[in-house]
Amino acid sequence: MVDYTREEILLLFDVDGTLTQPRSTIELEFEEFLYKHVKPRATIGIIGGSDLGKMFEQLNGQKILEKFDLIFPENGLVQFDKGEEVGKQNIINHLGDATLQKFINFVLHYLSELELPFKRGTFVEFRTGMLNICPIGRQCSREERNLFEAFDKEHKVRSKMIQVLQKEFADIDLTYSIGGQISFDVFPNGWDKTYCLRYIEANYKFKEIHFFGDKTEPGGNDYEIYMDPRTISHKVENPTDTRKILAELLQLS
């Protein structure tokens, strides 16, 4: 990396699997490294599919509003700049209640006939800019989450469901993106993680934007921003990878 000032470079991180282990909290040692050694060298931001509350859970609370310069929950459909909410897009206004209800009804009917090793609760989670669909239900334990992840790798539950939805709702401009262990996101075309770049480009003049993410394969929820020519992207497998790349990038010992 060229020796830029802090204002000239943005380091933009996915959360789940990049700054934390899946659905876990950030380790204190890594958190200290990020705030004490990385932040003085670069502008730092986070971009996630989850809402702000889940970001609080994984990154040790509301202090992230002070610690991160830019925060983009829900694929960047909600924007926080220096701790203040500065913008929000809404899927209801975009699609309309009639279309949303038709889609949700179909999803619930499909899930009612889906045979899985187990099911829990909260199968459809409504967020500001997207729907999150979870075949086993988000109210599962960590052990059940891991079991479903292994089951899904073998049986492609989420991928097969997405194929059905793409066929059934081919006339609606929807994108389907698998992220994390147990669910997938549904949102209007173009409302993937690249959406946050609209705000960044309109308000900042960074010389480099570095993106760090783990779900970078086609269909993963980091894929679009990972492939975007406006970003210099780094694929990671876990927070250890993220820290290693940061140390090399910023020449930290």
XYZ file of C-alpha atoms in Angstrom:
253
model
C 0.000 0.000 0.000
C 1.201 3.476 -0.816
C 1.860 5.578 2.284
C -1.474 7.391 2.368
C -2.839 9.545 5.167
C -5.704 8.237 7.277
C -8.202 10.304 5.263
C -7.075 8.845 1.955
C -7.696 5.146 2.566
C -10.818 3.291 3.686
C -10.666 -0.201 5.162
C -14.159 -1.678 4.875
C -14.906 -4.914 6.727
C -17.605 -7.521 6.562
C -18.465 -8.542 10.145
C -19.503 -12.194 10.409
C -16.580 -14.476 9.536
C -14.262 -11.516 8.936
C -14.025 -9.557 12.186
C -15.657 -12.340 14.217
C -16.160 -16.056 14.002
C -19.669 -16.842 12.643
C -22.306 -15.422 15.012
C -19.694 -14.899 17.703
C -18.334 -11.746 19.312
C -15.079 -10.095 18.351
C -12.091 -11.245 20.400
C -10.783 -8.549 22.728
C -7.201 -8.869 21.481
C -8.284 -8.356 17.876
C -10.555 -5.488 18.887
C -7.620 -3.750 20.594
C -5.447 -4.312 17.520
C -8.125 -2.812 15.296
C -8.750 0.309 17.341
C -5.235 1.044 18.601
C -3.135 0.104 15.592
C -5.345 0.087 12.490
C -7.683 3.050 13.054
C -4.844 5.605 13.480
C -3.580 4.585 10.022
C -6.822 4.469 8.019
C -10.509 5.296 7.984
C -12.372 2.160 9.078
C -15.891 0.998 8.287
C -18.108 -2.060 8.507
C -20.668 -3.387 6.035
C -23.012 -6.228 6.968
C -26.253 -7.889 5.992
C -27.503 -7.803 9.570
C -29.201 -4.889 11.283
C -27.432 -2.531 13.658
C -28.552 -4.485 16.721
C -26.767 -7.634 15.555
C -23.661 -5.581 14.838
C -23.818 -4.340 18.441
C -24.041 -7.961 19.632
C -21.017 -9.142 17.676
C -18.786 -6.092 18.158
C -19.293 -5.510 21.883
C -21.980 -2.889 21.966
C -22.857 0.635 20.938
C -19.274 1.839 21.236
C -18.862 0.888 17.581
C -20.743 4.098 16.750
C -17.705 5.944 18.076
C -14.989 3.502 17.071
C -15.882 3.021 13.394
C -15.977 6.005 11.054
C -18.591 4.443 8.772
C -21.189 1.789 9.588
C -23.418 0.217 6.957
C -26.009 -2.233 8.360
C -28.339 -4.157 6.065
C -26.019 -4.116 3.035
C -25.579 -0.365 3.344
C -29.282 0.407 3.022
C -28.820 2.137 6.374
C -25.860 4.494 6.692
C -24.091 5.812 9.784
C -21.338 8.397 9.485
C -19.331 9.244 12.628
C -22.047 7.741 14.802
C -25.017 9.523 13.223
C -27.646 7.915 10.993
C -27.497 9.809 7.705
C -29.642 7.722 5.355
C -32.017 4.786 4.991
C -33.721 2.962 2.124
C -36.864 0.885 2.652
C -37.900 -2.308 0.875
C -41.614 -1.674 1.550
C -41.580 1.562 -0.407
C -39.678 -0.108 -3.226
C -41.723 -3.289 -3.689
C -45.068 -2.493 -2.079
C -47.011 -4.477 0.507
C -48.938 -6.580 -2.022
C -45.769 -7.953 -3.620
C -44.110 -8.503 -0.265
C -47.086 -10.416 1.085
C -47.266 -12.619 -1.988
C -43.568 -13.419 -1.624
C -43.734 -14.097 2.134
C -46.806 -16.316 1.717
C -44.988 -18.420 -0.868
C -41.887 -18.712 1.337
C -43.891 -19.840 4.364
C -45.799 -22.403 2.286
C -42.537 -23.757 0.843
C -40.975 -24.020 4.294
C -44.069 -25.771 5.685
C -43.468 -28.665 3.288
C -39.685 -28.743 3.663
C -38.363 -31.751 5.566
C -35.305 -30.926 7.695
C -33.622 -32.614 10.676
C -35.208 -29.938 12.903
C -36.968 -26.565 12.788
C -37.152 -23.801 15.354
C -38.670 -20.305 15.137
C -38.407 -17.058 13.132
C -38.163 -18.255 9.553
C -38.671 -14.860 7.919
C -37.004 -11.796 9.415
C -38.076 -8.452 8.010
C -35.329 -5.849 7.824
C -35.277 -2.307 6.491
C -33.769 -3.145 3.129
C -34.236 -6.896 2.815
C -35.857 -10.116 3.958
C -33.776 -12.770 5.695
C -35.018 -16.320 5.098
C -33.926 -19.059 7.491
C -35.142 -22.620 6.692
C -34.455 -23.954 10.220
C -35.462 -20.774 12.054
C -33.173 -18.179 13.617
C -34.080 -19.273 17.155
C -31.714 -22.230 16.970
C -28.816 -22.990 19.265
C -25.179 -22.672 18.219
C -24.926 -26.472 18.024
C -28.030 -26.635 15.808
C -26.601 -23.842 13.660
C -23.443 -25.877 13.065
C -25.430 -29.037 12.349
C -27.558 -27.264 9.755
C -24.500 -25.749 8.096
C -23.086 -29.255 7.558
C -26.501 -30.541 6.399
C -26.851 -27.649 3.954
C -23.405 -28.239 2.458
C -24.501 -31.773 1.586
C -28.142 -31.188 0.601
C -28.012 -27.591 -0.750
C -31.211 -26.613 1.050
C -30.712 -22.887 0.619
C -29.471 -23.084 -2.963
C -32.422 -25.243 -4.041
C -34.906 -22.916 -2.339
C -33.363 -19.909 -4.068
C -33.718 -21.641 -7.444
C -37.426 -22.176 -6.789
C -37.914 -18.532 -5.736
C -36.015 -17.236 -8.753
C -38.357 -19.178 -11.041
C -41.553 -18.292 -9.175
C -40.748 -14.568 -8.905
C -38.796 -14.060 -12.126
C -40.838 -10.924 -12.853
C -39.671 -9.143 -9.672
C -36.236 -7.512 -9.491
C -34.888 -9.565 -6.593
C -31.395 -10.756 -5.716
C -30.755 -13.770 -3.482
C -27.567 -13.951 -1.444
C -26.335 -16.706 0.878
C -24.464 -15.426 3.918
C -23.557 -16.982 7.248
C -24.439 -20.509 8.259
C -28.214 -20.818 8.212
C -29.991 -18.204 6.110
C -30.068 -16.184 2.912
C -31.003 -12.602 2.117
C -33.516 -11.343 -0.444
C -33.379 -7.763 -1.681
C -34.013 -5.669 -4.813
C -31.408 -5.889 -7.551
C -28.498 -3.575 -6.859
C -29.188 -3.529 -3.122
C -26.223 -5.774 -2.373
C -23.187 -4.558 -0.405
C -22.087 -2.347 -3.290
C -24.967 -0.057 -2.283
C -22.745 1.470 0.406
C -20.324 2.642 -2.285
C -22.955 5.135 -3.455
C -22.750 6.948 -0.137
C -18.969 6.670 0.059
C -18.419 8.066 -3.437
C -20.870 10.910 -2.882
C -19.264 12.046 0.361
C -15.591 10.994 0.316
C -12.628 11.032 -2.059
C -10.630 8.011 -0.923
C -7.632 7.054 -3.036
C -8.134 3.392 -2.104
C -11.060 1.403 -0.695
C -10.012 -1.977 0.666
C -12.744 -4.549 1.309
C -12.319 -7.612 3.544
C -14.844 -10.454 3.357
C -15.290 -14.221 3.581
C -18.401 -14.980 1.466
C -16.804 -13.915 -1.807
C -17.882 -16.790 -4.063
C -20.783 -16.293 -6.537
C -23.995 -16.300 -4.495
C -22.173 -15.220 -1.350
C -23.197 -11.921 0.182
C -19.707 -10.434 -0.252
C -19.390 -11.391 -3.912
C -20.602 -8.194 -5.598
C -18.530 -5.772 -3.554
C -15.560 -8.150 -3.667
C -15.662 -8.076 -7.472
C -16.440 -4.366 -7.785
C -13.654 -2.460 -9.600
C -13.940 0.378 -7.086
C -12.569 -1.820 -4.294
C -9.248 -3.533 -3.639
C -10.559 -6.763 -2.169
C -9.131 -9.319 0.228
C -10.689 -12.746 0.737
C -10.385 -14.066 4.278
C -11.416 -17.264 5.997
C -11.594 -15.881 9.541
C -10.465 -12.980 11.757
C -6.939 -14.397 11.927
C -6.637 -13.946 8.155
C -8.004 -10.422 8.437
C -5.455 -9.466 11.056
C -2.578 -10.967 9.058
C -3.518 -9.047 5.905
C -3.950 -5.809 7.863
C -0.517 -6.190 9.439
C 1.056 -6.683 6.019
C -0.963 -3.913 4.374
C -0.201 -1.321 7.033
C 3.282 -2.650 7.774
C 2.462 -3.275 11.426
C 4.726 -5.450 13.516
